CSV table of C-alpha atoms and ligand atoms in Angstrom, one decimal:
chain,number,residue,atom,x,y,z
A,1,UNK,CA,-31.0,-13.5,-148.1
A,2,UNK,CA,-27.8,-14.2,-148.6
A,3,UNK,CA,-26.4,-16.1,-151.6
A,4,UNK,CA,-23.0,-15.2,-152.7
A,5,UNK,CA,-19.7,-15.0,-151.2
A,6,UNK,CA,-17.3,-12.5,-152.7
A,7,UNK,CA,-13.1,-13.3,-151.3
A,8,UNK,CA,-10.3,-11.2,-151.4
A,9,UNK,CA,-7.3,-12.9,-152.2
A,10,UNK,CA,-4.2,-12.0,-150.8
A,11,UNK,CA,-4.8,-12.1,-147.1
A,12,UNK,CA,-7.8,-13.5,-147.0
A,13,UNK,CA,-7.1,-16.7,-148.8
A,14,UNK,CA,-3.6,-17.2,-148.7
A,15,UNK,CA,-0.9,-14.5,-147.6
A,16,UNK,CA,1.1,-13.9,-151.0
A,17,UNK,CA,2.3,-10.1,-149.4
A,18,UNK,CA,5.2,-11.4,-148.3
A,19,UNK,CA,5.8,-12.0,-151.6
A,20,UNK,CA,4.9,-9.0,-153.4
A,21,UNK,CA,7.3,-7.4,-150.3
A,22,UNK,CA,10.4,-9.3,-151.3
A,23,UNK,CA,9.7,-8.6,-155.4
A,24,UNK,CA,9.2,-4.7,-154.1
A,25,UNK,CA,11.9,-4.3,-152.0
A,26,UNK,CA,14.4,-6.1,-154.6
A,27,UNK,CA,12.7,-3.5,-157.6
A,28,UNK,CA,13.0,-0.6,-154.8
A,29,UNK,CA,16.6,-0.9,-153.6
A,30,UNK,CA,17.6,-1.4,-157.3
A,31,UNK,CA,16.5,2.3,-157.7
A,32,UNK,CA,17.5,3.9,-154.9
A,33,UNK,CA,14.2,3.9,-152.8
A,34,UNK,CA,14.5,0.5,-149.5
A,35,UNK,CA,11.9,0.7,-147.3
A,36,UNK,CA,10.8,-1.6,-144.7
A,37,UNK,CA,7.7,-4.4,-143.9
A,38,UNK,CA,6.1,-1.3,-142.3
A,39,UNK,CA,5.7,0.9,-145.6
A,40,UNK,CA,4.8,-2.7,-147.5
A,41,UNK,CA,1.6,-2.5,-145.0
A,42,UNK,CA,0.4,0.8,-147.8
A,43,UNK,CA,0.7,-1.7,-150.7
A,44,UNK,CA,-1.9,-4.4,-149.5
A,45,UNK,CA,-4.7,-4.5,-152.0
A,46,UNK,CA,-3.3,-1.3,-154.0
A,47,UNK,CA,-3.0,-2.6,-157.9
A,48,UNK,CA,0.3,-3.0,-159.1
A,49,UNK,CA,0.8,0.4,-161.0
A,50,UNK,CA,-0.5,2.1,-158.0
A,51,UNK,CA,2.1,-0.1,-155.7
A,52,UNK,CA,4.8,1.9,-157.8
A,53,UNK,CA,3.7,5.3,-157.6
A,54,UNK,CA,3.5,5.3,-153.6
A,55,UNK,CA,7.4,3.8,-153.5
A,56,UNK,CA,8.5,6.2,-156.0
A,57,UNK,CA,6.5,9.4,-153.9
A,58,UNK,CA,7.9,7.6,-150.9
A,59,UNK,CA,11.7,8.0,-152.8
A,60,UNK,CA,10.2,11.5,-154.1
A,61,UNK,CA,11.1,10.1,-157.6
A,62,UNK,CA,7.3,10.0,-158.9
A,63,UNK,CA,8.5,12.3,-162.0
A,64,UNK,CA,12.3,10.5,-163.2
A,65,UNK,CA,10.3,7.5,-165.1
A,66,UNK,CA,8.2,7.9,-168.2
A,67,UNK,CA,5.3,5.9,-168.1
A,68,UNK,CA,7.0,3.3,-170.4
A,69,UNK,CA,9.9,3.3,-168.4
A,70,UNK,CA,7.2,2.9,-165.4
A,71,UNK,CA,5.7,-0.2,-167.0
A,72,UNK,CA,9.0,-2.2,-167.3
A,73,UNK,CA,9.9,-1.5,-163.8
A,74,UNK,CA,6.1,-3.0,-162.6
A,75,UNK,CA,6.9,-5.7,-165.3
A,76,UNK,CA,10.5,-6.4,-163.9
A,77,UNK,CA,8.5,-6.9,-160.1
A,78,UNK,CA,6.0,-8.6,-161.6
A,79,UNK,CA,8.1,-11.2,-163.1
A,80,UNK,CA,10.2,-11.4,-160.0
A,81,UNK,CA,6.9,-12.0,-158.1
A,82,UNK,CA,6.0,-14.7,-160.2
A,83,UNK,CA,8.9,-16.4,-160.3
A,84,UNK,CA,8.7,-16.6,-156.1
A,85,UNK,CA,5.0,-17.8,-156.1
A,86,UNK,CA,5.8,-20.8,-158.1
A,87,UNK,CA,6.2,-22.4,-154.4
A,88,UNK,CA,2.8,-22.1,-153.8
A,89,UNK,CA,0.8,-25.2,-152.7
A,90,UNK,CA,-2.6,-26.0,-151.2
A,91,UNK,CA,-0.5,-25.9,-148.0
A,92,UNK,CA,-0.2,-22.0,-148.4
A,93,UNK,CA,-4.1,-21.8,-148.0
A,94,UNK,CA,-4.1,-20.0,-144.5
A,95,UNK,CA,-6.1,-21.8,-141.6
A,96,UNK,CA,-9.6,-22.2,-141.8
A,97,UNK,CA,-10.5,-21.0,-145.0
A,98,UNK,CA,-10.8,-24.6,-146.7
A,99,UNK,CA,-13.5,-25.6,-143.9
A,100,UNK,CA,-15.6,-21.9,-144.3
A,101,UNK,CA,-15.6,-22.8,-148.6
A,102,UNK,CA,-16.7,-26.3,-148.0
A,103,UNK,CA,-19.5,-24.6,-145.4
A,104,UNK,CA,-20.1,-21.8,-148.0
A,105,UNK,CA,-21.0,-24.4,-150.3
A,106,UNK,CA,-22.9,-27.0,-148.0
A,107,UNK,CA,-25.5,-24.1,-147.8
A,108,UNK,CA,-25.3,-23.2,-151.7
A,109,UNK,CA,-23.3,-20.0,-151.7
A,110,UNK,CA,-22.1,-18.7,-154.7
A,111,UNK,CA,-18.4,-17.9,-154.4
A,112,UNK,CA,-16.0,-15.0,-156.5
A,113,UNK,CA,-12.9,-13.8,-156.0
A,114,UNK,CA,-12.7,-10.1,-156.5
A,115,UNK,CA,-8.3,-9.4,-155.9
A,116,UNK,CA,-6.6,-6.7,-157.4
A,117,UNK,CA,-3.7,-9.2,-158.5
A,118,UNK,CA,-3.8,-9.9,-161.8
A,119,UNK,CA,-2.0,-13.0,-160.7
A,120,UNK,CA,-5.2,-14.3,-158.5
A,121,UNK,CA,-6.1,-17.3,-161.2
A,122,UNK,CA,-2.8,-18.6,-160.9
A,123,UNK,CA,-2.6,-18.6,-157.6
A,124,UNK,CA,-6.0,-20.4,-157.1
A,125,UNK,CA,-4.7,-22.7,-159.7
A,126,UNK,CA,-1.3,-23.7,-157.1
A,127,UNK,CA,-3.9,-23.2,-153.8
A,128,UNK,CA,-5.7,-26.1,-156.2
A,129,UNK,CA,-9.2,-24.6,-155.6
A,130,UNK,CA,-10.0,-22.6,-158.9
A,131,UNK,CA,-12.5,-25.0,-158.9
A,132,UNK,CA,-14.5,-24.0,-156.2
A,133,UNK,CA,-15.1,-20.2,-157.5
A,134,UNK,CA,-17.7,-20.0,-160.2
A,135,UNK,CA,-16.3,-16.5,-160.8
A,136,UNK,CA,-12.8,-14.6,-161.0
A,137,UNK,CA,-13.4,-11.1,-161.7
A,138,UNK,CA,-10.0,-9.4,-164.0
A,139,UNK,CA,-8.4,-6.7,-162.7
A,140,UNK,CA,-7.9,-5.4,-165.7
A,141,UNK,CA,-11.2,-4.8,-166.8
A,142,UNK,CA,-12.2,-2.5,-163.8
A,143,UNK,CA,-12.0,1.6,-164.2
A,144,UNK,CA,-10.9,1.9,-160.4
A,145,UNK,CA,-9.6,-0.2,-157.8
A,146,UNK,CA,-10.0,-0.9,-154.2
A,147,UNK,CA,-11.6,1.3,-152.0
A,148,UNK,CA,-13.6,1.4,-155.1
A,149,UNK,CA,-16.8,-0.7,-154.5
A,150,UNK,CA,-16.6,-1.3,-158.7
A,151,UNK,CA,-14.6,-4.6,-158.1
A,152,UNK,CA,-17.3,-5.7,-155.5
A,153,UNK,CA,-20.1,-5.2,-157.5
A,154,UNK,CA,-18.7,-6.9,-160.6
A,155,UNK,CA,-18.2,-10.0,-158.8
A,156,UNK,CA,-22.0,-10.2,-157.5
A,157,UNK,CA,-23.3,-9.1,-160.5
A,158,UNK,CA,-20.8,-12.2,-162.5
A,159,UNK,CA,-22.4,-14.3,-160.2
A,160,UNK,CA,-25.8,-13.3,-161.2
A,161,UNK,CA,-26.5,-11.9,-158.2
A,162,UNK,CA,-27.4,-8.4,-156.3
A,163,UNK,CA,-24.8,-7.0,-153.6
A,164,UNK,CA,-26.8,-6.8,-151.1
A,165,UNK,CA,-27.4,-10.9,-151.4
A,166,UNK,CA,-24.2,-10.7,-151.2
A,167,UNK,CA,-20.9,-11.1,-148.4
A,168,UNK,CA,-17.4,-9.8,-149.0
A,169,UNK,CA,-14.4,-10.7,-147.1
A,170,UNK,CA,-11.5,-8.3,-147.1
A,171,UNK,CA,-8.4,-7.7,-145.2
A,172,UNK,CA,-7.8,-4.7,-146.6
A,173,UNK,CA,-8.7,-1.1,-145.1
A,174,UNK,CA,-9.2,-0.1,-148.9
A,175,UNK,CA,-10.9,-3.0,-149.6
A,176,UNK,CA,-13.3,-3.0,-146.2
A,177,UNK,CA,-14.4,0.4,-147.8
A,178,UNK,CA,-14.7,-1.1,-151.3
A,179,UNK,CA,-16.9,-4.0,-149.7
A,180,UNK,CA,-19.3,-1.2,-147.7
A,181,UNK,CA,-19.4,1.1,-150.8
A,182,UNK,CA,-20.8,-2.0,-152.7
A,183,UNK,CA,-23.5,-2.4,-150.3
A,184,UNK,CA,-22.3,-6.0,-148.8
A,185,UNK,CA,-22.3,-7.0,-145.3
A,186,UNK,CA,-18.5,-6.7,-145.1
A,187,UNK,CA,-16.5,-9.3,-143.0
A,188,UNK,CA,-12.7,-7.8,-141.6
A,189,UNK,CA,-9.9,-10.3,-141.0
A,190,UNK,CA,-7.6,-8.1,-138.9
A,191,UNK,CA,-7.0,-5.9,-136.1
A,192,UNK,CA,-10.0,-4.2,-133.8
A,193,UNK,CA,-8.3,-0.8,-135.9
A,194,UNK,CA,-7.8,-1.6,-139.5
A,195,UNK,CA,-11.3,-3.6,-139.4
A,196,UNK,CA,-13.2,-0.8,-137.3
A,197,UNK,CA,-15.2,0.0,-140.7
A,198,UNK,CA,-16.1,-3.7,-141.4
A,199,UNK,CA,-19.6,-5.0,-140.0
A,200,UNK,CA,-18.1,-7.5,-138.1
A,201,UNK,CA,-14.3,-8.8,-138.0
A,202,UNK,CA,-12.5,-11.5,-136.3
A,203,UNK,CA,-9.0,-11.7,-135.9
A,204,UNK,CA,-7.8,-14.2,-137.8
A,205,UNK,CA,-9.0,-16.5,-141.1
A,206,UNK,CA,-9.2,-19.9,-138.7
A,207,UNK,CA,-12.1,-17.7,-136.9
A,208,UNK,CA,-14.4,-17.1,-139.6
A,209,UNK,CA,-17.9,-18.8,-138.8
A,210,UNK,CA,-20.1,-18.6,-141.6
A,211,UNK,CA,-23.1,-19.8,-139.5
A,212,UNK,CA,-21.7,-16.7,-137.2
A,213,UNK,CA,-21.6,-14.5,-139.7
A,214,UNK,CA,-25.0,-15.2,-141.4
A,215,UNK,CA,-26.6,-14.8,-137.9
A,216,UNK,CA,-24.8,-11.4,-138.0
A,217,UNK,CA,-26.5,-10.6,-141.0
A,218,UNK,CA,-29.8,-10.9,-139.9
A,219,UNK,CA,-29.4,-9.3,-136.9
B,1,B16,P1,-0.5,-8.1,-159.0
B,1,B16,P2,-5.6,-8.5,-153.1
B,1,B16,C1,-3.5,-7.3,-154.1
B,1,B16,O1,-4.2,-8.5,-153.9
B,1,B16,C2,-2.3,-7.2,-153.2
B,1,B16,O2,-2.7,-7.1,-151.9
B,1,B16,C3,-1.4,-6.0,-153.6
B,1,B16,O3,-0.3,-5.9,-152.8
B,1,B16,C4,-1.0,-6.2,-155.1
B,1,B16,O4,-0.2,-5.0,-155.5
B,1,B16,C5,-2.2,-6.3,-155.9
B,1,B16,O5,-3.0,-7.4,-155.5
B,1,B16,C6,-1.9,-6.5,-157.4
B,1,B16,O6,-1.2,-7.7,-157.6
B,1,B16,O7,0.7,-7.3,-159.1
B,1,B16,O8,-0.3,-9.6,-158.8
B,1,B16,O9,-1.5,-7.8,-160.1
B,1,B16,O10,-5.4,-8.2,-151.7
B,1,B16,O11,-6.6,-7.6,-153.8
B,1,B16,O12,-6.0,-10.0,-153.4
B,2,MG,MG1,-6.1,-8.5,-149.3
């Protein structure tokens, strides 16, 4: 039976990828490496130390930075990042999602937000519903991310739960995998192709039906 409901963030909840695109491609032109919306698709769900290694491979530049010097650029995104999701309102939650929480919690679900951003309780914080999620798993305690199921797991098990009691939602390929690996009925919010993995997908956010999805589940 299912009792816990375990969110991505970024994608899923509200769309801050634009974001981490502009704060990227500001760090990456600065040192010699633009690239375009279509490489940014590689960084969804990747941490942010990972994020740097594929646009300095991508610049073939993986070996000019020490890994101090590598931690100030990630800081100097970060920091860039941060200061461009300080326009963030409950407006920014994407369609449907407020309606599929309130229904997750008419029926009792347990909810946890398992992101790789280390921003995520900020950003629930500005969506105004860090309320709703009795649990935010940090980033920075996990060995491995995304497609990693440990990120998964940590979030059912912070909920007091088992995965398989479990649903994640994910927009990620990486994080579709993560979501399987962890033994949850995975839920894609994408395209037919990047959700082919997941055990059922819709399109977009304003289509997710949890009564849909739970019949899905049992099925
Ligand atoms: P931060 P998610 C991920 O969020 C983003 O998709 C990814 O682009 C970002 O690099 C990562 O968070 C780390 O974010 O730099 O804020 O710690 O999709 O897992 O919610
Ligand atoms: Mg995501």
């Amino acid at each position: 039976m299912i009792k816990g409901v375990v969110f991505d963030l970024d994608g899923v909840i509200t769309d801050t990828a634009e974001f981490h695109y502009l704060a990227w491609k500001e760090l990456g032109e600065k040192i010699g490496i633009p690239f375009d919306r279509a490489f940014n698709e590689n960084l969804k769900g990747i941490s942010r130390m990972d994020s740097l290694e594929r646009i300095l491979e991508l610049g073939n530049k993986q070996n000019d930075y020490s890994q101090e010097e590598k931690e100030a650029l990630a800081h100097e995104k970060n920091e860039q990042y941060k200061e461009l999701i300080k326009q963030i309102t409950p407006s920014d939650i994407l369609p449907g999602i407020s309606t599929f929480i309130e229904d997750c919690k008419s029926k009792q679900l347990k909810l946890a937000l398992a992101s790789a951003s280390k921003n995520g309780p900020a950003i629930l914080e500005s969506l105004g519903l860090k309320e709703e999620f009795g649990t935010i798993v940090d980033p920075a305690s996990l060995a491995k991310g995304k497609p990693d199921p440990e990120i998964f797991i940590k979030g059912a098990e912070l909920l007091g739960l088992k995965a398989e009691e479990c649903i994640g939602v994910e927009d990620a390929e990486a994080g579709i995998a993560a979501v399987n690996a962890a033994g949850m009925f995975s839920v894609g919010v994408g395209n037919a192709e990047s959700m082919k993995a997941a055990d059922l997908f819709v399109e977009h956010t304003a289509d997710l039906n949890l009564e849909a999805i739970l019949q899905a589940v049992n099925n």
